[in-house]
PDB file of C-alpha atoms in Angstrom:
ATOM      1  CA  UNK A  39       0.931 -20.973  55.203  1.00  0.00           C
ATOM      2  CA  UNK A  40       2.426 -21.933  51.803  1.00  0.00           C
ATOM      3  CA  UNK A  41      -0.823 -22.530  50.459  1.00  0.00           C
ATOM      4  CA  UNK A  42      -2.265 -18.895  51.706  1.00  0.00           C
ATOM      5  CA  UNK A  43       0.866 -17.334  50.544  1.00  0.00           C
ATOM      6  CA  UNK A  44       0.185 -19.279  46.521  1.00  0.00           C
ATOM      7  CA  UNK A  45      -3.522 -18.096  46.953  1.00  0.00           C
ATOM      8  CA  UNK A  46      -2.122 -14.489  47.243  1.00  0.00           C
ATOM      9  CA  UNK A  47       0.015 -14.376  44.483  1.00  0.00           C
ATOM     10  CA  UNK A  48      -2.355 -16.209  42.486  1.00  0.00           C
ATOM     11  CA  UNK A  49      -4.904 -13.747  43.172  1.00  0.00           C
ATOM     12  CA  UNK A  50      -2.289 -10.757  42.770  1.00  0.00           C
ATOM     13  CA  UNK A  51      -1.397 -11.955  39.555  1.00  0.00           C
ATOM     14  CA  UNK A  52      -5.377 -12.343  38.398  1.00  0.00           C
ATOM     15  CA  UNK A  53      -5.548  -8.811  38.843  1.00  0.00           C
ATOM     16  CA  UNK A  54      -2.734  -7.919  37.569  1.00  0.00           C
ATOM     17  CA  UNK A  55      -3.993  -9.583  34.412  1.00  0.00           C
ATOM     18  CA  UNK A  56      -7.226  -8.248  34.404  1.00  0.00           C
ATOM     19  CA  UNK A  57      -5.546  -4.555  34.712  1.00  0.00           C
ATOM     20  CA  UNK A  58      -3.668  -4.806  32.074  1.00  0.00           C
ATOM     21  CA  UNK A  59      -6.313  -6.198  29.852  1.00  0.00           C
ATOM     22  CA  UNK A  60      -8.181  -3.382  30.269  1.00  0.00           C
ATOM     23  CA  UNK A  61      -5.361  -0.961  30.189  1.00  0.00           C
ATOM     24  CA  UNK A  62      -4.510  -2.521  26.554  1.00  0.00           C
ATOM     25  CA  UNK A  63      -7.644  -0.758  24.789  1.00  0.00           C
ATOM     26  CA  UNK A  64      -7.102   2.415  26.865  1.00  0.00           C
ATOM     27  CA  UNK A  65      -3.924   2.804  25.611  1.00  0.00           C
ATOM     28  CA  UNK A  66      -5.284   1.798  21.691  1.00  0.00           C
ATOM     29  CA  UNK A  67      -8.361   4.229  22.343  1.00  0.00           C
ATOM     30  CA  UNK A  68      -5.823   6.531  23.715  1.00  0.00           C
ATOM     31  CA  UNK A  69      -3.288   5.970  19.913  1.00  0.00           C
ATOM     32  CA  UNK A  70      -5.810   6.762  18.117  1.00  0.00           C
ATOM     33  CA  UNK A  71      -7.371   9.647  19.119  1.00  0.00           C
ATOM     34  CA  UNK A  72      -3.368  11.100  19.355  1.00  0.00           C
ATOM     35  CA  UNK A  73      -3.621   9.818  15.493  1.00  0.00           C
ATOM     36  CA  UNK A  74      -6.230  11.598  14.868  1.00  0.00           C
ATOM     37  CA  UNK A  75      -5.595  14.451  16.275  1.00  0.00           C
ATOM     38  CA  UNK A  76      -1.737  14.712  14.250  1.00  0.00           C
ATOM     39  CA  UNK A  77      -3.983  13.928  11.155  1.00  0.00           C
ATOM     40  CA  UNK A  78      -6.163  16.909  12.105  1.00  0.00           C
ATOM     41  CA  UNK A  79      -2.667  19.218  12.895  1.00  0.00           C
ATOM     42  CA  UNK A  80      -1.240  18.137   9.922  1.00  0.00           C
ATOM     43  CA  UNK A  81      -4.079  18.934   7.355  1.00  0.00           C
ATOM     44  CA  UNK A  82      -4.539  22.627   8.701  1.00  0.00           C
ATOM     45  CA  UNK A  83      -0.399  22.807   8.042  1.00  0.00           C
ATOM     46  CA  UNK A  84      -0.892  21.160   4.818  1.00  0.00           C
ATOM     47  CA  UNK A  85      -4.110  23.494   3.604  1.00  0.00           C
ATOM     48  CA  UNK A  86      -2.320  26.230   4.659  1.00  0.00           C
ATOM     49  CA  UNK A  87       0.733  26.247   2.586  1.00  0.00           C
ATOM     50  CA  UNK A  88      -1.715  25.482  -0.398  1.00  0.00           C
ATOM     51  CA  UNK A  89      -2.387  29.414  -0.185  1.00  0.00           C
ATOM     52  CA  UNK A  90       0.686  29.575  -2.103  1.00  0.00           C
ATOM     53  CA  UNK A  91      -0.750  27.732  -4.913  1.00  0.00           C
ATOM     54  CA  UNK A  92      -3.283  29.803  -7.231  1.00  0.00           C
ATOM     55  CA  UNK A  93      -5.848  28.453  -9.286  1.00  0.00           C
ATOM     56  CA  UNK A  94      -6.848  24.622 -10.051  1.00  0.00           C
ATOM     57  CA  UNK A  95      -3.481  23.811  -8.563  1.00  0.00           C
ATOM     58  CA  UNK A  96      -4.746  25.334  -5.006  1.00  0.00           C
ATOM     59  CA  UNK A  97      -7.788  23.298  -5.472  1.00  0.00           C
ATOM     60  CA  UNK A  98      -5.758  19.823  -5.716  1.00  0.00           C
ATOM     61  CA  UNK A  99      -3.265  21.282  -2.886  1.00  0.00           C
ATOM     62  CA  UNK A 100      -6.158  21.101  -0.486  1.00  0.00           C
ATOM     63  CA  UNK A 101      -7.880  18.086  -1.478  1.00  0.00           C
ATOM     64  CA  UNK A 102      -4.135  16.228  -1.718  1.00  0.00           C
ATOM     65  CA  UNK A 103      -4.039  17.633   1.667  1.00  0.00           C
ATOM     66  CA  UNK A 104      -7.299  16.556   2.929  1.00  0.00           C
ATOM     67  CA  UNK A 105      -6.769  13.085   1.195  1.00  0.00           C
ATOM     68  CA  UNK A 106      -3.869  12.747   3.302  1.00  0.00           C
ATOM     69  CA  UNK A 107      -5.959  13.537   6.633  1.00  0.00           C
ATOM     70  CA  UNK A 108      -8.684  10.961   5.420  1.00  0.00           C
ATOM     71  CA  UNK A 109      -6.203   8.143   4.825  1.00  0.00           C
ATOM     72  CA  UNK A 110      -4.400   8.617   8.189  1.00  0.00           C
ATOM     73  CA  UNK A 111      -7.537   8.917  10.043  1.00  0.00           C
ATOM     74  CA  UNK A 112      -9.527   6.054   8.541  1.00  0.00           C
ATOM     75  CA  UNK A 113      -6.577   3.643   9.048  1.00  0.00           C
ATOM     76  CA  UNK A 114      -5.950   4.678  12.777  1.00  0.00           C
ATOM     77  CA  UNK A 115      -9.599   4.070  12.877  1.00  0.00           C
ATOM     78  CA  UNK A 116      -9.672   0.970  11.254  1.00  0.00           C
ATOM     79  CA  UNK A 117      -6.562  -0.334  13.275  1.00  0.00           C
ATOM     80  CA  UNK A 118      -8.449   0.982  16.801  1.00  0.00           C
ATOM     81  CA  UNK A 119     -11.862  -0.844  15.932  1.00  0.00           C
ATOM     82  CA  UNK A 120      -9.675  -3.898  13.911  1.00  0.00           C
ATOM     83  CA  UNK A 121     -12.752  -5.440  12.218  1.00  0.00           C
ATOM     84  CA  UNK A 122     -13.677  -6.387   8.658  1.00  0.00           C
ATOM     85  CA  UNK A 123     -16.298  -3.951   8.475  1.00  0.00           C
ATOM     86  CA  UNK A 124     -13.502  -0.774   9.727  1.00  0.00           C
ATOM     87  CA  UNK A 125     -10.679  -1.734   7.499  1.00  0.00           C
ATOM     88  CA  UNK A 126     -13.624  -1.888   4.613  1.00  0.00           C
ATOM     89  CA  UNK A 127     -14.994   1.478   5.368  1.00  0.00           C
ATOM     90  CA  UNK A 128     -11.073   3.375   5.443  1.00  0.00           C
ATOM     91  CA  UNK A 129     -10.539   1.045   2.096  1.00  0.00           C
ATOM     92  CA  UNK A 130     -13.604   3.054   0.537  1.00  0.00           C
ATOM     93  CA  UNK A 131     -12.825   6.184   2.764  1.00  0.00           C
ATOM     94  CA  UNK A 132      -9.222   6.386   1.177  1.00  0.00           C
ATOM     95  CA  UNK A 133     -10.910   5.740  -2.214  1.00  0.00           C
ATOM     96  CA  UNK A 134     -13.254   8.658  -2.340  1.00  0.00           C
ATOM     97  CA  UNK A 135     -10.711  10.919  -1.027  1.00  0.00           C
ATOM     98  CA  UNK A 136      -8.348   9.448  -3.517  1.00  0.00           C
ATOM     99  CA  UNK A 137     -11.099   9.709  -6.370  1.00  0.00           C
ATOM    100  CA  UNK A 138     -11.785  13.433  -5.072  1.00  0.00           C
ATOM    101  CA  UNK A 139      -8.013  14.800  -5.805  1.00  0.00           C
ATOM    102  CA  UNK A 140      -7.446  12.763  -9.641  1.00  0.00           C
ATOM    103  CA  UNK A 141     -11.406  14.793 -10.505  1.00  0.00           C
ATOM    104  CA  UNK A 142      -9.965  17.770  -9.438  1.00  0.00           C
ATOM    105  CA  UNK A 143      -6.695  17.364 -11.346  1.00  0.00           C
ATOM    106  CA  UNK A 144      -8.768  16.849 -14.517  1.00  0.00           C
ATOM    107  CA  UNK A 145      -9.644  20.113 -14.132  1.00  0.00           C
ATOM    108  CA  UNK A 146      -6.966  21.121 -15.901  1.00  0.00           C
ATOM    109  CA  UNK A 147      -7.845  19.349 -18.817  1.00  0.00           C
ATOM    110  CA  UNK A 148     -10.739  19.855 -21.690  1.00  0.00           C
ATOM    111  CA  UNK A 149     -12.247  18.260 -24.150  1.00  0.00           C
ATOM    112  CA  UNK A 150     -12.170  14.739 -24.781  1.00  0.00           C
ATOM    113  CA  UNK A 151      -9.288  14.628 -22.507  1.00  0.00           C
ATOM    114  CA  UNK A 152     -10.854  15.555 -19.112  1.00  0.00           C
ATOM    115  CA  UNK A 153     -14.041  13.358 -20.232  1.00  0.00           C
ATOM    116  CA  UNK A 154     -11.250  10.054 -20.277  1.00  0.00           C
ATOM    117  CA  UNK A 155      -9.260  11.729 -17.385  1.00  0.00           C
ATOM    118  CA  UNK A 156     -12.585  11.611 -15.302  1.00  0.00           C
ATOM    119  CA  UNK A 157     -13.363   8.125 -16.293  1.00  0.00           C
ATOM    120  CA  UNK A 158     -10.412   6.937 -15.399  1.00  0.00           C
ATOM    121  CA  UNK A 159     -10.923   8.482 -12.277  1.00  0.00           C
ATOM    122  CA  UNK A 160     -14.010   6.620 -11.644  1.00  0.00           C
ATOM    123  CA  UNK A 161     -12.656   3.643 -12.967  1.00  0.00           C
ATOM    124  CA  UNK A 162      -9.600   3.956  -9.859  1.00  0.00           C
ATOM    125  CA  UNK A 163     -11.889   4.641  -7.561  1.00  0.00           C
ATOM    126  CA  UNK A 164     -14.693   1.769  -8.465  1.00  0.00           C
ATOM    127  CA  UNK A 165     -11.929  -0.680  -8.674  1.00  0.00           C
ATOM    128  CA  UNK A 166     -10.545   0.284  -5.181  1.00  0.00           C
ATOM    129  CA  UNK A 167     -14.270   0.162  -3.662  1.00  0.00           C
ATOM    130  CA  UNK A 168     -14.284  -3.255  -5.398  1.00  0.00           C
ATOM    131  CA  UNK A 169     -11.553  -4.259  -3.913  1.00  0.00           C
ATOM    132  CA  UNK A 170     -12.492  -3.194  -0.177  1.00  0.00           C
ATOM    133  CA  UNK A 171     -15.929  -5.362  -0.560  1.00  0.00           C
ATOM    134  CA  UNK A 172     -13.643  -8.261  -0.297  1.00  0.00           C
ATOM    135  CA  UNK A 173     -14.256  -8.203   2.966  1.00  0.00           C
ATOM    136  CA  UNK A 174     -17.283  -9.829   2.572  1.00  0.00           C
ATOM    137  CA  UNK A 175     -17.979 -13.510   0.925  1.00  0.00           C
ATOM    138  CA  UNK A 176     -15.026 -13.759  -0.431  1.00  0.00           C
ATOM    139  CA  UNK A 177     -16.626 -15.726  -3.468  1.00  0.00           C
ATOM    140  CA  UNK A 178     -19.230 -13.146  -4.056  1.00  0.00           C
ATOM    141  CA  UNK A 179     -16.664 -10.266  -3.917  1.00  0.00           C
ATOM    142  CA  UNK A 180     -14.461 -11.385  -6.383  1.00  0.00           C
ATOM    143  CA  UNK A 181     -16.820 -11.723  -8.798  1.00  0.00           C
ATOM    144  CA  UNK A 182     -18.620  -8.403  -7.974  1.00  0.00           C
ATOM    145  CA  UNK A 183     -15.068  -7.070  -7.838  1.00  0.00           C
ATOM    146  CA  UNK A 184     -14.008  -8.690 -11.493  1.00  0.00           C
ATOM    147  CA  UNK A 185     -17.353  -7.215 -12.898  1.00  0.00           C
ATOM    148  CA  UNK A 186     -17.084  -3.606 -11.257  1.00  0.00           C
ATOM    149  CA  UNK A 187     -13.674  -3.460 -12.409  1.00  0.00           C
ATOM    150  CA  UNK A 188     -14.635  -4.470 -16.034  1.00  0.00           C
ATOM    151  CA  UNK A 189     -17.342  -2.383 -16.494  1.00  0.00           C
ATOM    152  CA  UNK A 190     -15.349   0.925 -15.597  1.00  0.00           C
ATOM    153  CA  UNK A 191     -12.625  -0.089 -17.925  1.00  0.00           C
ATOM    154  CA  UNK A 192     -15.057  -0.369 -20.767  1.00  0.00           C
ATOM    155  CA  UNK A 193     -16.071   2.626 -19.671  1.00  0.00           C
ATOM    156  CA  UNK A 194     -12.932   4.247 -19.821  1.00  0.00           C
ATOM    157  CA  UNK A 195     -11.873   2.323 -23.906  1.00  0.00           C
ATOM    158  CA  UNK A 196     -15.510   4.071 -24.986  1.00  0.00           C
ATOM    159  CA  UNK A 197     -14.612   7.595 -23.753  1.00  0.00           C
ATOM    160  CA  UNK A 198     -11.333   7.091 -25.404  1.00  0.00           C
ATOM    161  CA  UNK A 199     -12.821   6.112 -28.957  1.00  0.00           C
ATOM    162  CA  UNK A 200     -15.211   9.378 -28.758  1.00  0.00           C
ATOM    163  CA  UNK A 201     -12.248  11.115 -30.422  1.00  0.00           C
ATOM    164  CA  UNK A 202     -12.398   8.995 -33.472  1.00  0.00           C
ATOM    165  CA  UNK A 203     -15.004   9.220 -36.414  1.00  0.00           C
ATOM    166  CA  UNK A 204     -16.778   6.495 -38.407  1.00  0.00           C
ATOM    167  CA  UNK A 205     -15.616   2.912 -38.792  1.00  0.00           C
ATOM    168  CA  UNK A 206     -12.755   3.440 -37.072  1.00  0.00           C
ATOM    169  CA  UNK A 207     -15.300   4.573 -33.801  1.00  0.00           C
ATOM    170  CA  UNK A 208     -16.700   1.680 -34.434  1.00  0.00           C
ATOM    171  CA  UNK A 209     -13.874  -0.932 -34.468  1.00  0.00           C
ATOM    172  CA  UNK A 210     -12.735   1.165 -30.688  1.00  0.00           C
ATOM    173  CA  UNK A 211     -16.035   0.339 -29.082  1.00  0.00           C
ATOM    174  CA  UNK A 212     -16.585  -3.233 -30.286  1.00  0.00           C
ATOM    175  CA  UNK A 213     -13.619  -3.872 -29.378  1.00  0.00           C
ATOM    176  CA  UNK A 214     -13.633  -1.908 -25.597  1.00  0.00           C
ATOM    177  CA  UNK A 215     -16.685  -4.206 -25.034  1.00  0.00           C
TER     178      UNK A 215
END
């Protein structure tokens, strides 16, 4: 009798195991779609008060506001699925969206001073991808990462010395390289 009785609550608690295990991503599936779904809510709220903006300052209202949607999202995302290869995808999600609202506040700028505004830009945004490869051989991606990182930097010092003239031009890109 004892031994029967063990067997069923052995067995009872099996199940009870195995239940909750699969209730567990359920309830992760169901945290992320709820995620998404606030993300979603939140960016029509957020795009529509950017009506009261006018101009290039609507413009960065909306993609502030979709940048926003894109970080929330690819993190729930990333959290949900948990592997390298998610939280390396919302790492370069979050960086285009991130890259998308600093190009559209350079806008605002001309000249010489939106060209460096831009690169600098693309200099955030490659060093952020750079970054999210670490993921991978760790090794590898540091190195890829140090020379990603330095080439938008020079990239950025050579845009800068396109305001100056003659030696002093020069001097500012030998020395950005």
């Amino acid at each position: 009798m004892k031994k029967a009785l063990s067997m069923i609550v052995m067995a009872s608690a099996s199940f009870g195991f195995i239940a909750t295990s699969y209730a567990a991503p359920a309830e992760a599936k169901a945290s992320y779609d709820a995620t998404k779904k606030k993300a979603d809510a939140d960016y029509k709220v957020a795009k529509e008060a950017c009506d009261s903006h006018k101009d290039n300052a609507k413009d960065v209202c909306q993609k502030e506001a979709k940048a926003a949607q894109v970080k929330t999202t690819a993190e729930a995302e990333a959290a949900y699925k948990g592997t390298d290869a998610a939280r390396k995808k919302a790492r370069t999600d979050i960086a285009d969206a991130n890259y998308e609202v600093a190009k559209e506040k350079c806008d605002d700028m001309t000249g010489n001073n939106k060209d460096v505004c831009v690169k600098e830009a693309k200099a955030a945004k490659t060093a952020a991808v750079a970054d999210a490869k670490a993921g991978k051989e760790v090794s590898e991606a540091k190195k890829d990462a140090r020379e990603d990182k330095h080439d938008a930097n020079v990239a950025v010092q050579k845009e800068k010395c396109d305001a100056l003239t003659g030696a002093e031009k020069s001097r500012c890109v030998a020395a950005a390289k």
